[in-house]
Amino acid sequence: MDATDWRSPELVAGDCPLSRTLDIVGGRWNAMIIRELLDGPKRFTQLRAGLPPVTAKVLTERLRLLADYDIVRRDEQPGVPPRVAYALTTRGESLRPVLAALWRWGVRDEASWAAAG
């Protein structure tokens, strides 16, 4: 890919890889849920504990959406009641360097804002 391909005006919305990526990681709570799962599988209550302001309804919706994107998988273990854990898929795990790069950018940006203010 040549360095200017990513700026093509023909790449809009769903056709643009950047836009698709931001739809996944940029959706409300999505990056934070992925961040929580980077350390390994977690149960719903563990995810909620790591994301205190998120409601159960919103977390459920976001987990379903991320599962639809093949970022998160729902692992159900037999029992009564069944035990459910959420984990990153291989595709979800591949977002690790993307989120790390966004984190580093955010740290640098925060420092530059602090220095300017």
JSON list of C-alpha atoms in Angstrom, two decimals:
[
{"chain": "A", "resi": 1, "resn": "MET", "atom": "CA", "xyz": [0.00, 0.00, 0.00]},
{"chain": "A", "resi": 2, "resn": "ASP", "atom": "CA", "xyz": [1.43, 3.33, -0.96]},
{"chain": "A", "resi": 3, "resn": "ALA", "atom": "CA", "xyz": [1.56, 6.05, 1.70]},
{"chain": "A", "resi": 4, "resn": "THR", "atom": "CA", "xyz": [-1.29, 8.05, 0.20]},
{"chain": "A", "resi": 5, "resn": "ASP", "atom": "CA", "xyz": [-3.82, 5.23, -0.25]},
{"chain": "A", "resi": 6, "resn": "TRP", "atom": "CA", "xyz": [-5.25, 5.77, 3.22]},
{"chain": "A", "resi": 7, "resn": "ARG", "atom": "CA", "xyz": [-6.20, 9.35, 2.33]},
{"chain": "A", "resi": 8, "resn": "SER", "atom": "CA", "xyz": [-8.19, 8.45, -0.78]},
{"chain": "A", "resi": 9, "resn": "PRO", "atom": "CA", "xyz": [-11.49, 10.37, -0.91]},
{"chain": "A", "resi": 10, "resn": "GLU", "atom": "CA", "xyz": [-13.05, 7.25, -2.42]},
{"chain": "A", "resi": 11, "resn": "LEU", "atom": "CA", "xyz": [-12.69, 5.46, 0.92]},
{"chain": "A", "resi": 12, "resn": "VAL", "atom": "CA", "xyz": [-15.68, 6.57, 2.92]},
{"chain": "A", "resi": 13, "resn": "ALA", "atom": "CA", "xyz": [-17.43, 5.10, 5.96]},
{"chain": "A", "resi": 14, "resn": "GLY", "atom": "CA", "xyz": [-17.58, 1.28, 5.75]},
{"chain": "A", "resi": 15, "resn": "ASP", "atom": "CA", "xyz": [-15.14, 1.13, 2.83]},
{"chain": "A", "resi": 16, "resn": "CYS", "atom": "CA", "xyz": [-12.35, 2.78, 4.80]},
{"chain": "A", "resi": 17, "resn": "PRO", "atom": "CA", "xyz": [-10.20, 0.50, 6.98]},
{"chain": "A", "resi": 18, "resn": "LEU", "atom": "CA", "xyz": [-9.59, 3.38, 9.40]},
{"chain": "A", "resi": 19, "resn": "SER", "atom": "CA", "xyz": [-13.31, 4.00, 9.77]},
{"chain": "A", "resi": 20, "resn": "ARG", "atom": "CA", "xyz": [-14.04, 0.29, 10.31]},
{"chain": "A", "resi": 21, "resn": "THR", "atom": "CA", "xyz": [-11.33, 0.07, 12.96]},
{"chain": "A", "resi": 22, "resn": "LEU", "atom": "CA", "xyz": [-12.66, 3.14, 14.76]},
{"chain": "A", "resi": 23, "resn": "ASP", "atom": "CA", "xyz": [-16.19, 1.69, 14.64]},
{"chain": "A", "resi": 24, "resn": "ILE", "atom": "CA", "xyz": [-14.86, -1.28, 16.60]},
{"chain": "A", "resi": 25, "resn": "VAL", "atom": "CA", "xyz": [-12.49, 0.34, 19.10]},
{"chain": "A", "resi": 26, "resn": "GLY", "atom": "CA", "xyz": [-14.09, 3.77, 19.16]},
{"chain": "A", "resi": 27, "resn": "GLY", "atom": "CA", "xyz": [-17.62, 2.75, 20.09]},
{"chain": "A", "resi": 28, "resn": "ARG", "atom": "CA", "xyz": [-18.63, 3.74, 23.59]},
{"chain": "A", "resi": 29, "resn": "TRP", "atom": "CA", "xyz": [-17.04, 1.30, 26.06]},
{"chain": "A", "resi": 30, "resn": "ASN", "atom": "CA", "xyz": [-15.61, -0.97, 23.33]},
{"chain": "A", "resi": 31, "resn": "ALA", "atom": "CA", "xyz": [-11.94, -0.10, 23.86]},
{"chain": "A", "resi": 32, "resn": "MET", "atom": "CA", "xyz": [-12.35, -0.31, 27.63]},
{"chain": "A", "resi": 33, "resn": "ILE", "atom": "CA", "xyz": [-13.96, -3.77, 27.40]},
{"chain": "A", "resi": 34, "resn": "ILE", "atom": "CA", "xyz": [-11.18, -4.95, 25.10]},
{"chain": "A", "resi": 35, "resn": "ARG", "atom": "CA", "xyz": [-8.62, -3.47, 27.51]},
{"chain": "A", "resi": 36, "resn": "GLU", "atom": "CA", "xyz": [-10.18, -5.42, 30.39]},
{"chain": "A", "resi": 37, "resn": "LEU", "atom": "CA", "xyz": [-9.99, -8.66, 28.40]},
{"chain": "A", "resi": 38, "resn": "LEU", "atom": "CA", "xyz": [-6.35, -8.22, 27.35]},
{"chain": "A", "resi": 39, "resn": "ASP", "atom": "CA", "xyz": [-5.36, -9.83, 30.67]},
{"chain": "A", "resi": 40, "resn": "GLY", "atom": "CA", "xyz": [-7.45, -12.91, 29.94]},
{"chain": "A", "resi": 41, "resn": "PRO", "atom": "CA", "xyz": [-11.04, -14.16, 30.18]},
{"chain": "A", "resi": 42, "resn": "LYS", "atom": "CA", "xyz": [-13.38, -12.52, 32.66]},
{"chain": "A", "resi": 43, "resn": "ARG", "atom": "CA", "xyz": [-16.87, -13.11, 33.90]},
{"chain": "A", "resi": 44, "resn": "PHE", "atom": "CA", "xyz": [-19.54, -10.47, 33.45]},
{"chain": "A", "resi": 45, "resn": "THR", "atom": "CA", "xyz": [-19.30, -9.31, 37.06]},
{"chain": "A", "resi": 46, "resn": "GLN", "atom": "CA", "xyz": [-15.52, -8.96, 36.78]},
{"chain": "A", "resi": 47, "resn": "LEU", "atom": "CA", "xyz": [-15.93, -6.82, 33.67]},
{"chain": "A", "resi": 48, "resn": "ARG", "atom": "CA", "xyz": [-18.46, -4.61, 35.43]},
{"chain": "A", "resi": 49, "resn": "ALA", "atom": "CA", "xyz": [-16.13, -4.22, 38.39]},
{"chain": "A", "resi": 50, "resn": "GLY", "atom": "CA", "xyz": [-13.38, -3.02, 36.06]},
{"chain": "A", "resi": 51, "resn": "LEU", "atom": "CA", "xyz": [-15.73, -0.54, 34.37]},
{"chain": "A", "resi": 52, "resn": "PRO", "atom": "CA", "xyz": [-17.66, 0.92, 37.33]},
{"chain": "A", "resi": 53, "resn": "PRO", "atom": "CA", "xyz": [-19.92, 3.43, 35.58]},
{"chain": "A", "resi": 54, "resn": "VAL", "atom": "CA", "xyz": [-21.14, 1.01, 32.88]},
{"chain": "A", "resi": 55, "resn": "THR", "atom": "CA", "xyz": [-24.65, -0.39, 33.37]},
{"chain": "A", "resi": 56, "resn": "ALA", "atom": "CA", "xyz": [-25.40, -4.09, 32.99]},
{"chain": "A", "resi": 57, "resn": "LYS", "atom": "CA", "xyz": [-27.61, -3.33, 29.99]},
{"chain": "A", "resi": 58, "resn": "VAL", "atom": "CA", "xyz": [-24.93, -1.33, 28.18]},
{"chain": "A", "resi": 59, "resn": "LEU", "atom": "CA", "xyz": [-22.24, -3.90, 28.95]},
{"chain": "A", "resi": 60, "resn": "THR", "atom": "CA", "xyz": [-24.46, -6.67, 27.60]},
{"chain": "A", "resi": 61, "resn": "GLU", "atom": "CA", "xyz": [-25.12, -4.69, 24.41]},
{"chain": "A", "resi": 62, "resn": "ARG", "atom": "CA", "xyz": [-21.43, -3.90, 23.92]},
{"chain": "A", "resi": 63, "resn": "LEU", "atom": "CA", "xyz": [-20.38, -7.53, 24.49]},
{"chain": "A", "resi": 64, "resn": "ARG", "atom": "CA", "xyz": [-22.93, -8.68, 21.90]},
{"chain": "A", "resi": 65, "resn": "LEU", "atom": "CA", "xyz": [-21.68, -6.10, 19.43]},
{"chain": "A", "resi": 66, "resn": "LEU", "atom": "CA", "xyz": [-18.05, -7.07, 19.98]},
{"chain": "A", "resi": 67, "resn": "ALA", "atom": "CA", "xyz": [-19.03, -10.72, 19.54]},
{"chain": "A", "resi": 68, "resn": "ASP", "atom": "CA", "xyz": [-20.72, -9.79, 16.24]},
{"chain": "A", "resi": 69, "resn": "TYR", "atom": "CA", "xyz": [-17.43, -8.15, 15.18]},
{"chain": "A", "resi": 70, "resn": "ASP", "atom": "CA", "xyz": [-15.61, -11.38, 16.18]},
{"chain": "A", "resi": 71, "resn": "ILE", "atom": "CA", "xyz": [-13.59, -9.48, 18.78]},
{"chain": "A", "resi": 72, "resn": "VAL", "atom": "CA", "xyz": [-15.02, -11.18, 21.88]},
{"chain": "A", "resi": 73, "resn": "ARG", "atom": "CA", "xyz": [-16.30, -14.70, 22.38]},
{"chain": "A", "resi": 74, "resn": "ARG", "atom": "CA", "xyz": [-18.70, -15.93, 25.02]},
{"chain": "A", "resi": 75, "resn": "ASP", "atom": "CA", "xyz": [-17.57, -19.17, 26.63]},
{"chain": "A", "resi": 76, "resn": "GLU", "atom": "CA", "xyz": [-20.30, -21.03, 28.48]},
{"chain": "A", "resi": 77, "resn": "GLN", "atom": "CA", "xyz": [-19.33, -23.79, 30.89]},
{"chain": "A", "resi": 78, "resn": "PRO", "atom": "CA", "xyz": [-21.91, -26.37, 31.90]},
{"chain": "A", "resi": 79, "resn": "GLY", "atom": "CA", "xyz": [-23.49, -26.22, 35.31]},
{"chain": "A", "resi": 80, "resn": "VAL", "atom": "CA", "xyz": [-26.48, -24.81, 37.08]},
{"chain": "A", "resi": 81, "resn": "PRO", "atom": "CA", "xyz": [-26.46, -21.97, 36.59]},
{"chain": "A", "resi": 82, "resn": "PRO", "atom": "CA", "xyz": [-24.07, -22.06, 33.63]},
{"chain": "A", "resi": 83, "resn": "ARG", "atom": "CA", "xyz": [-20.82, -20.15, 34.14]},
{"chain": "A", "resi": 84, "resn": "VAL", "atom": "CA", "xyz": [-20.07, -17.69, 31.37]},
{"chain": "A", "resi": 85, "resn": "ALA", "atom": "CA", "xyz": [-16.75, -16.01, 30.68]},
{"chain": "A", "resi": 86, "resn": "TYR", "atom": "CA", "xyz": [-15.83, -13.54, 27.97]},
{"chain": "A", "resi": 87, "resn": "ALA", "atom": "CA", "xyz": [-12.51, -13.68, 26.16]},
{"chain": "A", "resi": 88, "resn": "LEU", "atom": "CA", "xyz": [-10.85, -12.06, 23.20]},
{"chain": "A", "resi": 89, "resn": "THR", "atom": "CA", "xyz": [-10.84, -13.95, 19.94]},
{"chain": "A", "resi": 90, "resn": "THR", "atom": "CA", "xyz": [-7.68, -14.10, 17.86]},
{"chain": "A", "resi": 91, "resn": "ARG", "atom": "CA", "xyz": [-9.02, -11.08, 15.96]},
{"chain": "A", "resi": 92, "resn": "GLY", "atom": "CA", "xyz": [-9.64, -9.27, 19.25]},
{"chain": "A", "resi": 93, "resn": "GLU", "atom": "CA", "xyz": [-6.17, -10.10, 20.53]},
{"chain": "A", "resi": 94, "resn": "SER", "atom": "CA", "xyz": [-4.73, -8.59, 17.34]},
{"chain": "A", "resi": 95, "resn": "LEU", "atom": "CA", "xyz": [-6.00, -5.21, 18.58]},
{"chain": "A", "resi": 96, "resn": "ARG", "atom": "CA", "xyz": [-3.43, -5.24, 21.42]},
{"chain": "A", "resi": 97, "resn": "PRO", "atom": "CA", "xyz": [-0.81, -3.18, 19.51]},
{"chain": "A", "resi": 98, "resn": "VAL", "atom": "CA", "xyz": [-3.52, -0.86, 18.19]},
{"chain": "A", "resi": 99, "resn": "LEU", "atom": "CA", "xyz": [-4.76, -0.07, 21.69]},
{"chain": "A", "resi": 100, "resn": "ALA", "atom": "CA", "xyz": [-1.19, 0.21, 22.97]},
{"chain": "A", "resi": 101, "resn": "ALA", "atom": "CA", "xyz": [-0.43, 2.77, 20.25]},
{"chain": "A", "resi": 102, "resn": "LEU", "atom": "CA", "xyz": [-3.59, 4.72, 21.10]},
{"chain": "A", "resi": 103, "resn": "TRP", "atom": "CA", "xyz": [-2.61, 4.61, 24.79]},
{"chain": "A", "resi": 104, "resn": "ARG", "atom": "CA", "xyz": [0.87, 5.96, 24.05]},
{"chain": "A", "resi": 105, "resn": "TRP", "atom": "CA", "xyz": [-0.59, 8.72, 21.89]},
{"chain": "A", "resi": 106, "resn": "GLY", "atom": "CA", "xyz": [-3.03, 9.63, 24.66]},
{"chain": "A", "resi": 107, "resn": "VAL", "atom": "CA", "xyz": [-0.24, 9.82, 27.24]},
{"chain": "A", "resi": 108, "resn": "ARG", "atom": "CA", "xyz": [1.85, 12.07, 24.98]},
{"chain": "A", "resi": 109, "resn": "ASP", "atom": "CA", "xyz": [-1.18, 14.21, 24.11]},
{"chain": "A", "resi": 110, "resn": "GLU", "atom": "CA", "xyz": [-2.11, 14.61, 27.77]},
{"chain": "A", "resi": 111, "resn": "ALA", "atom": "CA", "xyz": [1.44, 15.72, 28.55]},
{"chain": "A", "resi": 112, "resn": "SER", "atom": "CA", "xyz": [1.39, 18.26, 25.71]},
{"chain": "A", "resi": 113, "resn": "TRP", "atom": "CA", "xyz": [-1.95, 19.66, 26.91]},
{"chain": "A", "resi": 114, "resn": "ALA", "atom": "CA", "xyz": [-0.63, 19.93, 30.45]},
{"chain": "A", "resi": 115, "resn": "ALA", "atom": "CA", "xyz": [2.50, 21.74, 29.23]},
{"chain": "A", "resi": 116, "resn": "ALA", "atom": "CA", "xyz": [0.41, 24.15, 27.13]},
{"chain": "A", "resi": 117, "resn": "GLY", "atom": "CA", "xyz": [-2.07, 24.90, 29.91]}
]
